[in-house]
Amino acid sequence: MKEAKELEAVIRRDYDNMAGIVVRKDGKLLYEQYFHGCTDSSRIHVYSVTKSIVSILIGIAIDKGYIRNVQQKVLEFFPDYTVKRRETTIQHITLEHLLTMTAPYKYRSAPYTNFFSSDDWVKAALDLLGGKGQIGQFRYAPLIGPDIMTGILVKATGQSVLDFAAENLFTPLGIAAPPNVVFDSKEEQLAFNRAKCVNGWVADPKGVNTAGWGLTLSPMEMAKIGQLCLNGGTWQGKQIVSPKWIETSTKEHSRWEEQGLPYGYLWWVDEDGYAAMGDGGNVIFIHTKKKMVAAITSFFKPKVKDRIEFIKAYISAAE
């Protein structure tokens, strides 16, 4: 990678909303730096990076037998849910369709106001699932839809998502589990998104944690998660999630044709590895060919420069 001073000059010039960066190579810390007053303990809202963490949790739940497999129908987990009259598509949607973003939804423009003002985000998402769209066609659902997966985790494990994650992922990695964050107003939600240092995992009024966004992490914590995946699901000799799940979830299952982006099970797949990516430039990039993990937290800013290109150009190119 480039010399630290040169790298940091590039960051300040072209990636000025970056809050922190951690790079691990061959299992060891290669580089660590923070900006804008952040430190190694500063947690940032990492937006859609949350999805990839949920993918790991789904894999752990399958490993432990709480979920049979990804071919289970979504409605199997919600036997009390009443399907709306004339709605048949939803009955054929599987967990795998949710994981690969190939489930159809009934809306064209996401009804965020109605969704977030409801007291049960999982049910609100189920009400929007299905419709006349084609099952198997890629449709990226950033916020509305993924919460069905955390709803599934709650139904399957009998635990809150946060408790399940703390027991089976965070604590084994030495990550302090964040507290639940429940919003009482739109203003509180906006303040959470704008915060420069915040700790928590957003949950709906019923206590079900979000799946598509809402988790806060530090770059070091993200790097640990990336290293876990690079190690085939092991951390310090302990198997946290099966290597089979890591291999399966991080290979291409669907593709966003318009963007030319292959997708796994809530991971973006790259020719050199795979990545968790969130708005503003939050990313965990696992460079499998070079045994490298790069984790970056960033404050939200629209239309930022591509972090994967940055990592490849300035960090992994010289390794």
PDB file of C-alpha atoms in Angstrom:
ATOM      1  CA  MET A   1       0.000   0.000   0.000  1.00  0.00           C
ATOM      2  CA  LYS A   2       1.034   3.603  -0.396  1.00  0.00           C
ATOM      3  CA  GLU A   3       2.940   5.394   2.365  1.00  0.00           C
ATOM      4  CA  ALA A   4       0.689   6.558   5.182  1.00  0.00           C
ATOM      5  CA  LYS A   5       1.188  10.285   4.518  1.00  0.00           C
ATOM      6  CA  GLU A   6       0.421   9.891   0.814  1.00  0.00           C
ATOM      7  CA  LEU A   7      -2.598   7.702   1.519  1.00  0.00           C
ATOM      8  CA  GLU A   8      -4.007  10.141   4.065  1.00  0.00           C
ATOM      9  CA  ALA A   9      -3.521  13.053   1.680  1.00  0.00           C
ATOM     10  CA  VAL A  10      -5.615  11.180  -0.887  1.00  0.00           C
ATOM     11  CA  ILE A  11      -8.296  10.475   1.739  1.00  0.00           C
ATOM     12  CA  ARG A  12      -8.527  14.102   2.809  1.00  0.00           C
ATOM     13  CA  ARG A  13      -8.651  15.269  -0.805  1.00  0.00           C
ATOM     14  CA  ASP A  14     -11.061  12.762  -2.374  1.00  0.00           C
ATOM     15  CA  TYR A  15     -12.742  10.866   0.475  1.00  0.00           C
ATOM     16  CA  ASP A  16     -13.276  13.614   3.012  1.00  0.00           C
ATOM     17  CA  ASN A  17     -16.253  11.980   4.765  1.00  0.00           C
ATOM     18  CA  MET A  18     -14.163   8.963   5.823  1.00  0.00           C
ATOM     19  CA  ALA A  19     -14.236   8.457   9.593  1.00  0.00           C
ATOM     20  CA  GLY A  20     -11.858   5.522  10.003  1.00  0.00           C
ATOM     21  CA  ILE A  21     -10.037   2.763   8.181  1.00  0.00           C
ATOM     22  CA  VAL A  22      -8.510  -0.531   9.295  1.00  0.00           C
ATOM     23  CA  VAL A  23      -6.579  -2.913   7.045  1.00  0.00           C
ATOM     24  CA  ARG A  24      -5.565  -6.452   7.968  1.00  0.00           C
ATOM     25  CA  LYS A  25      -3.187  -8.575   5.893  1.00  0.00           C
ATOM     26  CA  ASP A  26      -2.486 -12.259   6.535  1.00  0.00           C
ATOM     27  CA  GLY A  27      -4.387 -11.968   9.797  1.00  0.00           C
ATOM     28  CA  LYS A  28      -2.332  -9.084  11.147  1.00  0.00           C
ATOM     29  CA  LEU A  29      -3.029  -5.369  11.462  1.00  0.00           C
ATOM     30  CA  LEU A  30      -1.437  -3.556   8.535  1.00  0.00           C
ATOM     31  CA  TYR A  31      -2.884  -0.055   8.832  1.00  0.00           C
ATOM     32  CA  GLU A  32      -5.249   1.896  11.077  1.00  0.00           C
ATOM     33  CA  GLN A  33      -6.230   5.565  10.975  1.00  0.00           C
ATOM     34  CA  TYR A  34      -9.098   7.816  12.056  1.00  0.00           C
ATOM     35  CA  PHE A  35     -10.345  11.211  10.943  1.00  0.00           C
ATOM     36  CA  HIS A  36     -12.595  14.072  12.076  1.00  0.00           C
ATOM     37  CA  GLY A  37     -11.894  13.425  15.744  1.00  0.00           C
ATOM     38  CA  CYS A  38     -12.912   9.778  15.617  1.00  0.00           C
ATOM     39  CA  THR A  39     -11.006   7.113  17.557  1.00  0.00           C
ATOM     40  CA  ASP A  40     -10.788   3.328  17.584  1.00  0.00           C
ATOM     41  CA  SER A  41     -13.905   3.227  19.766  1.00  0.00           C
ATOM     42  CA  SER A  42     -16.028   5.464  17.521  1.00  0.00           C
ATOM     43  CA  ARG A  43     -18.984   3.567  16.141  1.00  0.00           C
ATOM     44  CA  ILE A  44     -20.703   4.851  13.006  1.00  0.00           C
ATOM     45  CA  HIS A  45     -24.029   3.943  11.424  1.00  0.00           C
ATOM     46  CA  VAL A  46     -22.848   1.653   8.619  1.00  0.00           C
ATOM     47  CA  TYR A  47     -26.169   1.472   6.751  1.00  0.00           C
ATOM     48  CA  SER A  48     -26.383  -1.553   4.390  1.00  0.00           C
ATOM     49  CA  VAL A  49     -23.286  -3.207   5.839  1.00  0.00           C
ATOM     50  CA  THR A  50     -25.933  -4.399   8.310  1.00  0.00           C
ATOM     51  CA  LYS A  51     -27.296  -6.718   5.603  1.00  0.00           C
ATOM     52  CA  SER A  52     -24.084  -8.729   5.402  1.00  0.00           C
ATOM     53  CA  ILE A  53     -23.991  -9.119   9.192  1.00  0.00           C
ATOM     54  CA  VAL A  54     -27.541 -10.474   9.010  1.00  0.00           C
ATOM     55  CA  SER A  55     -26.373 -12.919   6.326  1.00  0.00           C
ATOM     56  CA  ILE A  56     -23.818 -14.309   8.785  1.00  0.00           C
ATOM     57  CA  LEU A  57     -26.512 -14.600  11.457  1.00  0.00           C
ATOM     58  CA  ILE A  58     -28.772 -16.508   9.057  1.00  0.00           C
ATOM     59  CA  GLY A  59     -25.878 -18.880   8.375  1.00  0.00           C
ATOM     60  CA  ILE A  60     -25.316 -19.434  12.092  1.00  0.00           C
ATOM     61  CA  ALA A  61     -29.026 -20.120  12.576  1.00  0.00           C
ATOM     62  CA  ILE A  62     -28.889 -22.736   9.807  1.00  0.00           C
ATOM     63  CA  ASP A  63     -25.730 -24.276  11.277  1.00  0.00           C
ATOM     64  CA  LYS A  64     -27.487 -24.608  14.632  1.00  0.00           C
ATOM     65  CA  GLY A  65     -30.620 -26.115  13.121  1.00  0.00           C
ATOM     66  CA  TYR A  66     -32.989 -23.242  13.853  1.00  0.00           C
ATOM     67  CA  ILE A  67     -33.585 -22.851  10.108  1.00  0.00           C
ATOM     68  CA  ARG A  68     -33.632 -25.961   7.902  1.00  0.00           C
ATOM     69  CA  ASN A  69     -32.276 -24.359   4.743  1.00  0.00           C
ATOM     70  CA  VAL A  70     -32.662 -21.337   2.478  1.00  0.00           C
ATOM     71  CA  GLN A  71     -35.376 -23.075   0.477  1.00  0.00           C
ATOM     72  CA  GLN A  72     -37.864 -22.732   3.304  1.00  0.00           C
ATOM     73  CA  LYS A  73     -40.884 -20.676   2.340  1.00  0.00           C
ATOM     74  CA  VAL A  74     -41.043 -17.295   4.056  1.00  0.00           C
ATOM     75  CA  LEU A  75     -44.591 -17.915   5.267  1.00  0.00           C
ATOM     76  CA  GLU A  76     -43.483 -21.073   7.114  1.00  0.00           C
ATOM     77  CA  PHE A  77     -41.961 -18.759   9.713  1.00  0.00           C
ATOM     78  CA  PHE A  78     -45.129 -16.695  10.087  1.00  0.00           C
ATOM     79  CA  PRO A  79     -47.991 -19.193  10.440  1.00  0.00           C
ATOM     80  CA  ASP A  80     -50.254 -16.548  12.003  1.00  0.00           C
ATOM     81  CA  TYR A  81     -49.815 -14.118   9.131  1.00  0.00           C
ATOM     82  CA  THR A  82     -52.990 -13.656   7.091  1.00  0.00           C
ATOM     83  CA  VAL A  83     -52.353 -13.520   3.354  1.00  0.00           C
ATOM     84  CA  LYS A  84     -54.426 -10.908   1.609  1.00  0.00           C
ATOM     85  CA  ARG A  85     -57.146 -12.169  -0.690  1.00  0.00           C
ATOM     86  CA  ARG A  86     -55.999 -12.895  -4.264  1.00  0.00           C
ATOM     87  CA  GLU A  87     -52.350 -12.684  -3.205  1.00  0.00           C
ATOM     88  CA  THR A  88     -50.613 -15.902  -4.253  1.00  0.00           C
ATOM     89  CA  THR A  89     -47.072 -14.852  -5.161  1.00  0.00           C
ATOM     90  CA  ILE A  90     -45.985 -14.499  -1.537  1.00  0.00           C
ATOM     91  CA  GLN A  91     -46.691 -18.190  -0.934  1.00  0.00           C
ATOM     92  CA  HIS A  92     -43.825 -19.188  -3.236  1.00  0.00           C
ATOM     93  CA  ILE A  93     -41.166 -16.799  -1.935  1.00  0.00           C
ATOM     94  CA  THR A  94     -38.314 -18.461  -0.063  1.00  0.00           C
ATOM     95  CA  LEU A  95     -35.655 -17.234   2.327  1.00  0.00           C
ATOM     96  CA  GLU A  96     -33.179 -17.529  -0.538  1.00  0.00           C
ATOM     97  CA  HIS A  97     -35.208 -15.055  -2.603  1.00  0.00           C
ATOM     98  CA  LEU A  98     -34.853 -12.541   0.235  1.00  0.00           C
ATOM     99  CA  LEU A  99     -31.129 -13.220   0.609  1.00  0.00           C
ATOM    100  CA  THR A 100     -30.473 -12.758  -3.115  1.00  0.00           C
ATOM    101  CA  MET A 101     -32.793  -9.757  -3.596  1.00  0.00           C
ATOM    102  CA  THR A 102     -34.920 -11.707  -6.067  1.00  0.00           C
ATOM    103  CA  ALA A 103     -38.246 -11.326  -4.291  1.00  0.00           C
ATOM    104  CA  PRO A 104     -40.896  -9.033  -5.809  1.00  0.00           C
ATOM    105  CA  TYR A 105     -42.678  -6.268  -3.914  1.00  0.00           C
ATOM    106  CA  LYS A 106     -46.003  -4.512  -4.466  1.00  0.00           C
ATOM    107  CA  TYR A 107     -44.675  -0.973  -4.476  1.00  0.00           C
ATOM    108  CA  ARG A 108     -42.970   1.107  -7.138  1.00  0.00           C
ATOM    109  CA  SER A 109     -41.937   3.949  -4.865  1.00  0.00           C
ATOM    110  CA  ALA A 110     -41.047   2.785  -1.360  1.00  0.00           C
ATOM    111  CA  PRO A 111     -43.718   3.913   1.152  1.00  0.00           C
ATOM    112  CA  TYR A 112     -41.239   4.883   3.844  1.00  0.00           C
ATOM    113  CA  THR A 113     -43.580   7.131   5.835  1.00  0.00           C
ATOM    114  CA  ASN A 114     -46.243   4.446   6.250  1.00  0.00           C
ATOM    115  CA  PHE A 115     -43.625   1.775   6.874  1.00  0.00           C
ATOM    116  CA  PHE A 116     -41.722   3.590   9.613  1.00  0.00           C
ATOM    117  CA  SER A 117     -44.873   4.896  11.276  1.00  0.00           C
ATOM    118  CA  SER A 118     -46.197   1.338  11.695  1.00  0.00           C
ATOM    119  CA  ASP A 119     -45.622  -0.473  14.990  1.00  0.00           C
ATOM    120  CA  ASP A 120     -44.551  -3.743  13.331  1.00  0.00           C
ATOM    121  CA  TRP A 121     -42.022  -3.360  10.531  1.00  0.00           C
ATOM    122  CA  VAL A 122     -41.881  -7.090   9.821  1.00  0.00           C
ATOM    123  CA  LYS A 123     -45.638  -7.288   9.199  1.00  0.00           C
ATOM    124  CA  ALA A 124     -45.492  -4.063   7.180  1.00  0.00           C
ATOM    125  CA  ALA A 125     -42.795  -5.626   4.990  1.00  0.00           C
ATOM    126  CA  LEU A 126     -44.781  -8.859   4.604  1.00  0.00           C
ATOM    127  CA  ASP A 127     -47.794  -6.814   3.511  1.00  0.00           C
ATOM    128  CA  LEU A 128     -45.662  -5.380   0.687  1.00  0.00           C
ATOM    129  CA  LEU A 129     -44.053  -8.684  -0.340  1.00  0.00           C
ATOM    130  CA  GLY A 130     -45.237 -10.418  -3.513  1.00  0.00           C
ATOM    131  CA  GLY A 131     -47.665  -8.859  -5.934  1.00  0.00           C
ATOM    132  CA  LYS A 132     -47.413  -9.105  -9.698  1.00  0.00           C
ATOM    133  CA  GLY A 133     -43.622  -8.995  -9.976  1.00  0.00           C
ATOM    134  CA  GLN A 134     -41.585 -11.981 -11.090  1.00  0.00           C
ATOM    135  CA  ILE A 135     -39.910 -14.165  -8.484  1.00  0.00           C
ATOM    136  CA  GLY A 136     -36.244 -14.616  -9.352  1.00  0.00           C
ATOM    137  CA  GLN A 137     -35.747 -11.208 -10.928  1.00  0.00           C
ATOM    138  CA  PHE A 138     -33.239  -9.008  -9.106  1.00  0.00           C
ATOM    139  CA  ARG A 139     -34.811  -6.122  -7.227  1.00  0.00           C
ATOM    140  CA  TYR A 140     -32.625  -4.452  -4.638  1.00  0.00           C
ATOM    141  CA  ALA A 141     -34.645  -3.652  -1.513  1.00  0.00           C
ATOM    142  CA  PRO A 142     -32.552  -1.264   0.604  1.00  0.00           C
ATOM    143  CA  LEU A 143     -34.838  -0.824   3.631  1.00  0.00           C
ATOM    144  CA  ILE A 144     -38.299  -2.282   3.132  1.00  0.00           C
ATOM    145  CA  GLY A 145     -38.130  -6.065   2.811  1.00  0.00           C
ATOM    146  CA  PRO A 146     -34.917  -7.096   4.604  1.00  0.00           C
ATOM    147  CA  ASP A 147     -36.649  -6.779   7.992  1.00  0.00           C
ATOM    148  CA  ILE A 148     -38.511  -9.972   7.125  1.00  0.00           C
ATOM    149  CA  MET A 149     -35.176 -11.768   7.597  1.00  0.00           C
ATOM    150  CA  THR A 150     -34.645 -10.448  11.114  1.00  0.00           C
ATOM    151  CA  GLY A 151     -38.274 -11.353  11.769  1.00  0.00           C
ATOM    152  CA  ILE A 152     -37.417 -14.878  10.629  1.00  0.00           C
ATOM    153  CA  LEU A 153     -34.448 -14.990  12.999  1.00  0.00           C
ATOM    154  CA  VAL A 154     -36.683 -14.046  15.926  1.00  0.00           C
ATOM    155  CA  LYS A 155     -39.310 -16.651  14.995  1.00  0.00           C
ATOM    156  CA  ALA A 156     -36.748 -19.397  14.339  1.00  0.00           C
ATOM    157  CA  THR A 157     -34.435 -18.896  17.334  1.00  0.00           C
ATOM    158  CA  GLY A 158     -36.878 -17.670  19.965  1.00  0.00           C
ATOM    159  CA  GLN A 159     -34.407 -14.911  20.804  1.00  0.00           C
ATOM    160  CA  SER A 160     -34.162 -11.266  19.905  1.00  0.00           C
ATOM    161  CA  VAL A 161     -31.804 -10.641  17.007  1.00  0.00           C
ATOM    162  CA  LEU A 162     -29.551  -8.640  19.286  1.00  0.00           C
ATOM    163  CA  ASP A 163     -29.315 -11.428  21.874  1.00  0.00           C
ATOM    164  CA  PHE A 164     -28.692 -14.048  19.188  1.00  0.00           C
ATOM    165  CA  ALA A 165     -26.006 -11.878  17.575  1.00  0.00           C
ATOM    166  CA  ALA A 166     -24.367 -11.124  20.930  1.00  0.00           C
ATOM    167  CA  GLU A 167     -24.202 -14.785  21.912  1.00  0.00           C
ATOM    168  CA  ASN A 168     -23.137 -16.247  18.589  1.00  0.00           C
ATOM    169  CA  LEU A 169     -21.197 -13.515  16.766  1.00  0.00           C
ATOM    170  CA  PHE A 170     -20.330 -10.350  18.664  1.00  0.00           C
ATOM    171  CA  THR A 171     -19.102 -11.821  21.965  1.00  0.00           C
ATOM    172  CA  PRO A 172     -16.985 -14.557  20.337  1.00  0.00           C
ATOM    173  CA  LEU A 173     -15.280 -11.837  18.264  1.00  0.00           C
ATOM    174  CA  GLY A 174     -14.706  -9.610  21.273  1.00  0.00           C
ATOM    175  CA  ILE A 175     -17.266  -7.053  20.076  1.00  0.00           C
ATOM    176  CA  ALA A 176     -19.455  -5.398  22.698  1.00  0.00           C
ATOM    177  CA  ALA A 177     -23.078  -5.833  21.650  1.00  0.00           C
ATOM    178  CA  PRO A 178     -24.723  -2.486  20.908  1.00  0.00           C
ATOM    179  CA  PRO A 179     -27.946  -1.491  22.682  1.00  0.00           C
ATOM    180  CA  ASN A 180     -31.323  -1.394  20.978  1.00  0.00           C
ATOM    181  CA  VAL A 181     -32.338   1.969  19.544  1.00  0.00           C
ATOM    182  CA  VAL A 182     -36.069   2.608  19.151  1.00  0.00           C
ATOM    183  CA  PHE A 183     -37.202   5.898  17.611  1.00  0.00           C
ATOM    184  CA  ASP A 184     -40.115   7.865  19.019  1.00  0.00           C
ATOM    185  CA  SER A 185     -40.154  10.317  16.141  1.00  0.00           C
ATOM    186  CA  LYS A 186     -38.930  11.007  12.629  1.00  0.00           C
ATOM    187  CA  GLU A 187     -36.586  13.611  14.107  1.00  0.00           C
ATOM    188  CA  GLU A 188     -34.894  10.993  16.289  1.00  0.00           C
ATOM    189  CA  GLN A 189     -34.349   8.778  13.256  1.00  0.00           C
ATOM    190  CA  LEU A 190     -32.833  11.646  11.263  1.00  0.00           C
ATOM    191  CA  ALA A 191     -30.598  12.558  14.200  1.00  0.00           C
ATOM    192  CA  PHE A 192     -29.358   8.956  14.377  1.00  0.00           C
ATOM    193  CA  ASN A 193     -28.440   9.061  10.691  1.00  0.00           C
ATOM    194  CA  ARG A 194     -26.614  12.380  11.101  1.00  0.00           C
ATOM    195  CA  ALA A 195     -24.732  11.441  14.269  1.00  0.00           C
ATOM    196  CA  LYS A 196     -20.954  11.339  13.998  1.00  0.00           C
ATOM    197  CA  CYS A 197     -20.538   8.878  16.831  1.00  0.00           C
ATOM    198  CA  VAL A 198     -23.457   6.676  17.824  1.00  0.00           C
ATOM    199  CA  ASN A 199     -23.875   3.264  19.430  1.00  0.00           C
ATOM    200  CA  GLY A 200     -26.794   0.943  18.825  1.00  0.00           C
ATOM    201  CA  TRP A 201     -28.849  -1.256  16.554  1.00  0.00           C
ATOM    202  CA  VAL A 202     -32.178   0.144  15.435  1.00  0.00           C
ATOM    203  CA  ALA A 203     -35.261  -1.885  16.329  1.00  0.00           C
ATOM    204  CA  ASP A 204     -38.937  -1.420  15.532  1.00  0.00           C
ATOM    205  CA  PRO A 205     -41.503  -0.748  18.296  1.00  0.00           C
ATOM    206  CA  LYS A 206     -41.836  -4.518  18.843  1.00  0.00           C
ATOM    207  CA  GLY A 207     -38.087  -4.842  19.409  1.00  0.00           C
ATOM    208  CA  VAL A 208     -37.159  -6.565  16.127  1.00  0.00           C
ATOM    209  CA  ASN A 209     -33.828  -5.227  14.906  1.00  0.00           C
ATOM    210  CA  THR A 210     -33.476  -3.888  11.391  1.00  0.00           C
ATOM    211  CA  ALA A 211     -31.854  -6.010   8.698  1.00  0.00           C
ATOM    212  CA  GLY A 212     -31.191  -3.539   5.901  1.00  0.00           C
ATOM    213  CA  TRP A 213     -29.622  -0.712   7.911  1.00  0.00           C
ATOM    214  CA  GLY A 214     -29.405   0.581  11.472  1.00  0.00           C
ATOM    215  CA  LEU A 215     -26.338  -1.153  12.949  1.00  0.00           C
ATOM    216  CA  THR A 216     -23.366   0.810  14.260  1.00  0.00           C
ATOM    217  CA  LEU A 217     -19.827  -0.551  14.174  1.00  0.00           C
ATOM    218  CA  SER A 218     -16.244   0.670  14.399  1.00  0.00           C
ATOM    219  CA  PRO A 219     -13.717  -0.060  11.639  1.00  0.00           C
ATOM    220  CA  MET A 220     -11.872  -2.481  13.928  1.00  0.00           C
ATOM    221  CA  GLU A 221     -15.083  -4.404  14.611  1.00  0.00           C
ATOM    222  CA  MET A 222     -15.858  -4.511  10.897  1.00  0.00           C
ATOM    223  CA  ALA A 223     -12.333  -5.758  10.204  1.00  0.00           C
ATOM    224  CA  LYS A 224     -12.835  -8.591  12.700  1.00  0.00           C
ATOM    225  CA  ILE A 225     -16.016  -9.617  10.897  1.00  0.00           C
ATOM    226  CA  GLY A 226     -14.181  -9.490   7.575  1.00  0.00           C
ATOM    227  CA  GLN A 227     -11.329 -11.573   8.998  1.00  0.00           C
ATOM    228  CA  LEU A 228     -13.843 -14.115  10.298  1.00  0.00           C
ATOM    229  CA  CYS A 229     -15.150 -14.538   6.764  1.00  0.00           C
ATOM    230  CA  LEU A 230     -11.681 -14.665   5.234  1.00  0.00           C
ATOM    231  CA  ASN A 231     -10.820 -17.406   7.747  1.00  0.00           C
ATOM    232  CA  GLY A 232     -13.742 -19.532   6.546  1.00  0.00           C
ATOM    233  CA  GLY A 233     -15.883 -18.748   9.567  1.00  0.00           C
ATOM    234  CA  THR A 234     -13.280 -19.311  12.283  1.00  0.00           C
ATOM    235  CA  TRP A 235     -11.955 -16.859  14.861  1.00  0.00           C
ATOM    236  CA  GLN A 236      -9.011 -17.698  17.106  1.00  0.00           C
ATOM    237  CA  GLY A 237      -9.507 -21.382  16.448  1.00  0.00           C
ATOM    238  CA  LYS A 238     -13.248 -21.406  17.122  1.00  0.00           C
ATOM    239  CA  GLN A 239     -15.774 -22.114  14.370  1.00  0.00           C
ATOM    240  CA  ILE A 240     -18.343 -19.303  14.517  1.00  0.00           C
ATOM    241  CA  VAL A 241     -20.121 -19.986  11.233  1.00  0.00           C
ATOM    242  CA  SER A 242     -19.577 -22.890   8.847  1.00  0.00           C
ATOM    243  CA  PRO A 243     -17.113 -22.568   5.965  1.00  0.00           C
ATOM    244  CA  LYS A 244     -19.873 -23.903   3.715  1.00  0.00           C
ATOM    245  CA  TRP A 245     -22.047 -20.888   4.538  1.00  0.00           C
ATOM    246  CA  ILE A 246     -19.206 -18.446   3.945  1.00  0.00           C
ATOM    247  CA  GLU A 247     -18.426 -20.045   0.600  1.00  0.00           C
ATOM    248  CA  THR A 248     -22.065 -20.220  -0.495  1.00  0.00           C
ATOM    249  CA  SER A 249     -23.134 -16.782   0.706  1.00  0.00           C
ATOM    250  CA  THR A 250     -20.239 -14.966  -0.936  1.00  0.00           C
ATOM    251  CA  LYS A 251     -20.555 -16.364  -4.454  1.00  0.00           C
ATOM    252  CA  GLU A 252     -22.857 -15.015  -7.165  1.00  0.00           C
ATOM    253  CA  HIS A 253     -26.511 -16.065  -6.965  1.00  0.00           C
ATOM    254  CA  SER A 254     -28.110 -13.093  -8.695  1.00  0.00           C
ATOM    255  CA  ARG A 255     -27.060  -9.941 -10.519  1.00  0.00           C
ATOM    256  CA  TRP A 256     -28.069  -6.321 -10.742  1.00  0.00           C
ATOM    257  CA  GLU A 257     -27.843  -6.226 -14.520  1.00  0.00           C
ATOM    258  CA  GLU A 258     -28.249  -2.450 -14.850  1.00  0.00           C
ATOM    259  CA  GLN A 259     -25.192  -1.893 -12.669  1.00  0.00           C
ATOM    260  CA  GLY A 260     -23.324  -5.037 -13.701  1.00  0.00           C
ATOM    261  CA  LEU A 261     -23.023  -6.075 -10.061  1.00  0.00           C
ATOM    262  CA  PRO A 262     -23.116  -9.730  -8.961  1.00  0.00           C
ATOM    263  CA  TYR A 263     -24.803 -10.488  -5.639  1.00  0.00           C
ATOM    264  CA  GLY A 264     -24.526 -13.343  -3.155  1.00  0.00           C
ATOM    265  CA  TYR A 265     -26.517 -13.773   0.034  1.00  0.00           C
ATOM    266  CA  LEU A 266     -26.558 -10.091   1.114  1.00  0.00           C
ATOM    267  CA  TRP A 267     -22.942  -9.670  -0.039  1.00  0.00           C
ATOM    268  CA  TRP A 268     -21.732  -7.907  -3.185  1.00  0.00           C
ATOM    269  CA  VAL A 269     -19.443 -10.214  -5.136  1.00  0.00           C
ATOM    270  CA  ASP A 270     -16.246  -8.900  -6.733  1.00  0.00           C
ATOM    271  CA  GLU A 271     -13.704 -10.510  -9.043  1.00  0.00           C
ATOM    272  CA  ASP A 272     -11.155 -10.296  -6.221  1.00  0.00           C
ATOM    273  CA  GLY A 273     -13.450 -11.195  -3.346  1.00  0.00           C
ATOM    274  CA  TYR A 274     -16.649  -9.818  -1.873  1.00  0.00           C
ATOM    275  CA  ALA A 275     -17.890  -6.823   0.073  1.00  0.00           C
ATOM    276  CA  ALA A 276     -20.456  -5.441   2.479  1.00  0.00           C
ATOM    277  CA  MET A 277     -21.334  -1.940   1.313  1.00  0.00           C
ATOM    278  CA  GLY A 278     -23.364   0.809   2.944  1.00  0.00           C
ATOM    279  CA  ASP A 279     -24.410   4.316   1.987  1.00  0.00           C
ATOM    280  CA  GLY A 280     -21.830   7.059   2.269  1.00  0.00           C
ATOM    281  CA  GLY A 281     -18.871   4.764   1.712  1.00  0.00           C
ATOM    282  CA  ASN A 282     -19.101   2.264   4.575  1.00  0.00           C
ATOM    283  CA  VAL A 283     -17.501  -0.980   3.501  1.00  0.00           C
ATOM    284  CA  ILE A 284     -15.954  -4.286   4.503  1.00  0.00           C
ATOM    285  CA  PHE A 285     -13.938  -5.604   1.577  1.00  0.00           C
ATOM    286  CA  ILE A 286     -12.540  -9.121   1.764  1.00  0.00           C
ATOM    287  CA  HIS A 287      -9.803  -9.476  -0.845  1.00  0.00           C
ATOM    288  CA  THR A 288      -9.596 -13.252  -0.936  1.00  0.00           C
ATOM    289  CA  LYS A 289      -6.759 -13.377  -3.458  1.00  0.00           C
ATOM    290  CA  LYS A 290      -4.445 -11.269  -1.298  1.00  0.00           C
ATOM    291  CA  LYS A 291      -5.722 -12.470   2.099  1.00  0.00           C
ATOM    292  CA  MET A 292      -6.585  -8.906   2.990  1.00  0.00           C
ATOM    293  CA  VAL A 293      -9.483  -7.219   4.779  1.00  0.00           C
ATOM    294  CA  ALA A 294     -10.178  -3.485   4.516  1.00  0.00           C
ATOM    295  CA  ALA A 295     -12.870  -1.873   6.679  1.00  0.00           C
ATOM    296  CA  ILE A 296     -13.960   1.733   6.285  1.00  0.00           C
ATOM    297  CA  THR A 297     -16.537   3.781   8.182  1.00  0.00           C
ATOM    298  CA  SER A 298     -17.838   7.019   6.703  1.00  0.00           C
ATOM    299  CA  PHE A 299     -20.289   9.750   7.591  1.00  0.00           C
ATOM    300  CA  PHE A 300     -23.262   9.830   5.280  1.00  0.00           C
ATOM    301  CA  LYS A 301     -22.764  11.856   2.130  1.00  0.00           C
ATOM    302  CA  PRO A 302     -24.542  11.320  -1.204  1.00  0.00           C
ATOM    303  CA  LYS A 303     -22.635  10.315  -4.323  1.00  0.00           C
ATOM    304  CA  VAL A 304     -19.275   9.503  -2.765  1.00  0.00           C
ATOM    305  CA  LYS A 305     -16.341   7.997  -4.642  1.00  0.00           C
ATOM    306  CA  ASP A 306     -16.234   4.215  -4.836  1.00  0.00           C
ATOM    307  CA  ARG A 307     -14.422   2.762  -1.810  1.00  0.00           C
ATOM    308  CA  ILE A 308     -13.648  -0.543  -3.530  1.00  0.00           C
ATOM    309  CA  GLU A 309     -11.811   1.342  -6.284  1.00  0.00           C
ATOM    310  CA  PHE A 310      -9.985   3.292  -3.580  1.00  0.00           C
ATOM    311  CA  ILE A 311      -8.936   0.104  -1.771  1.00  0.00           C
ATOM    312  CA  LYS A 312      -7.729  -1.538  -4.959  1.00  0.00           C
ATOM    313  CA  ALA A 313      -5.875   1.539  -6.214  1.00  0.00           C
ATOM    314  CA  TYR A 314      -4.206   2.679  -3.006  1.00  0.00           C
ATOM    315  CA  ILE A 315      -4.096  -0.276  -0.611  1.00  0.00           C
ATOM    316  CA  SER A 316      -4.123  -3.687  -2.255  1.00  0.00           C
ATOM    317  CA  ALA A 317      -2.311  -2.796  -5.491  1.00  0.00           C
ATOM    318  CA  ALA A 318       1.106  -2.697  -3.885  1.00  0.00           C
ATOM    319  CA  GLU A 319       0.618  -5.775  -1.712  1.00  0.00           C
TER     320      GLU A 319
END
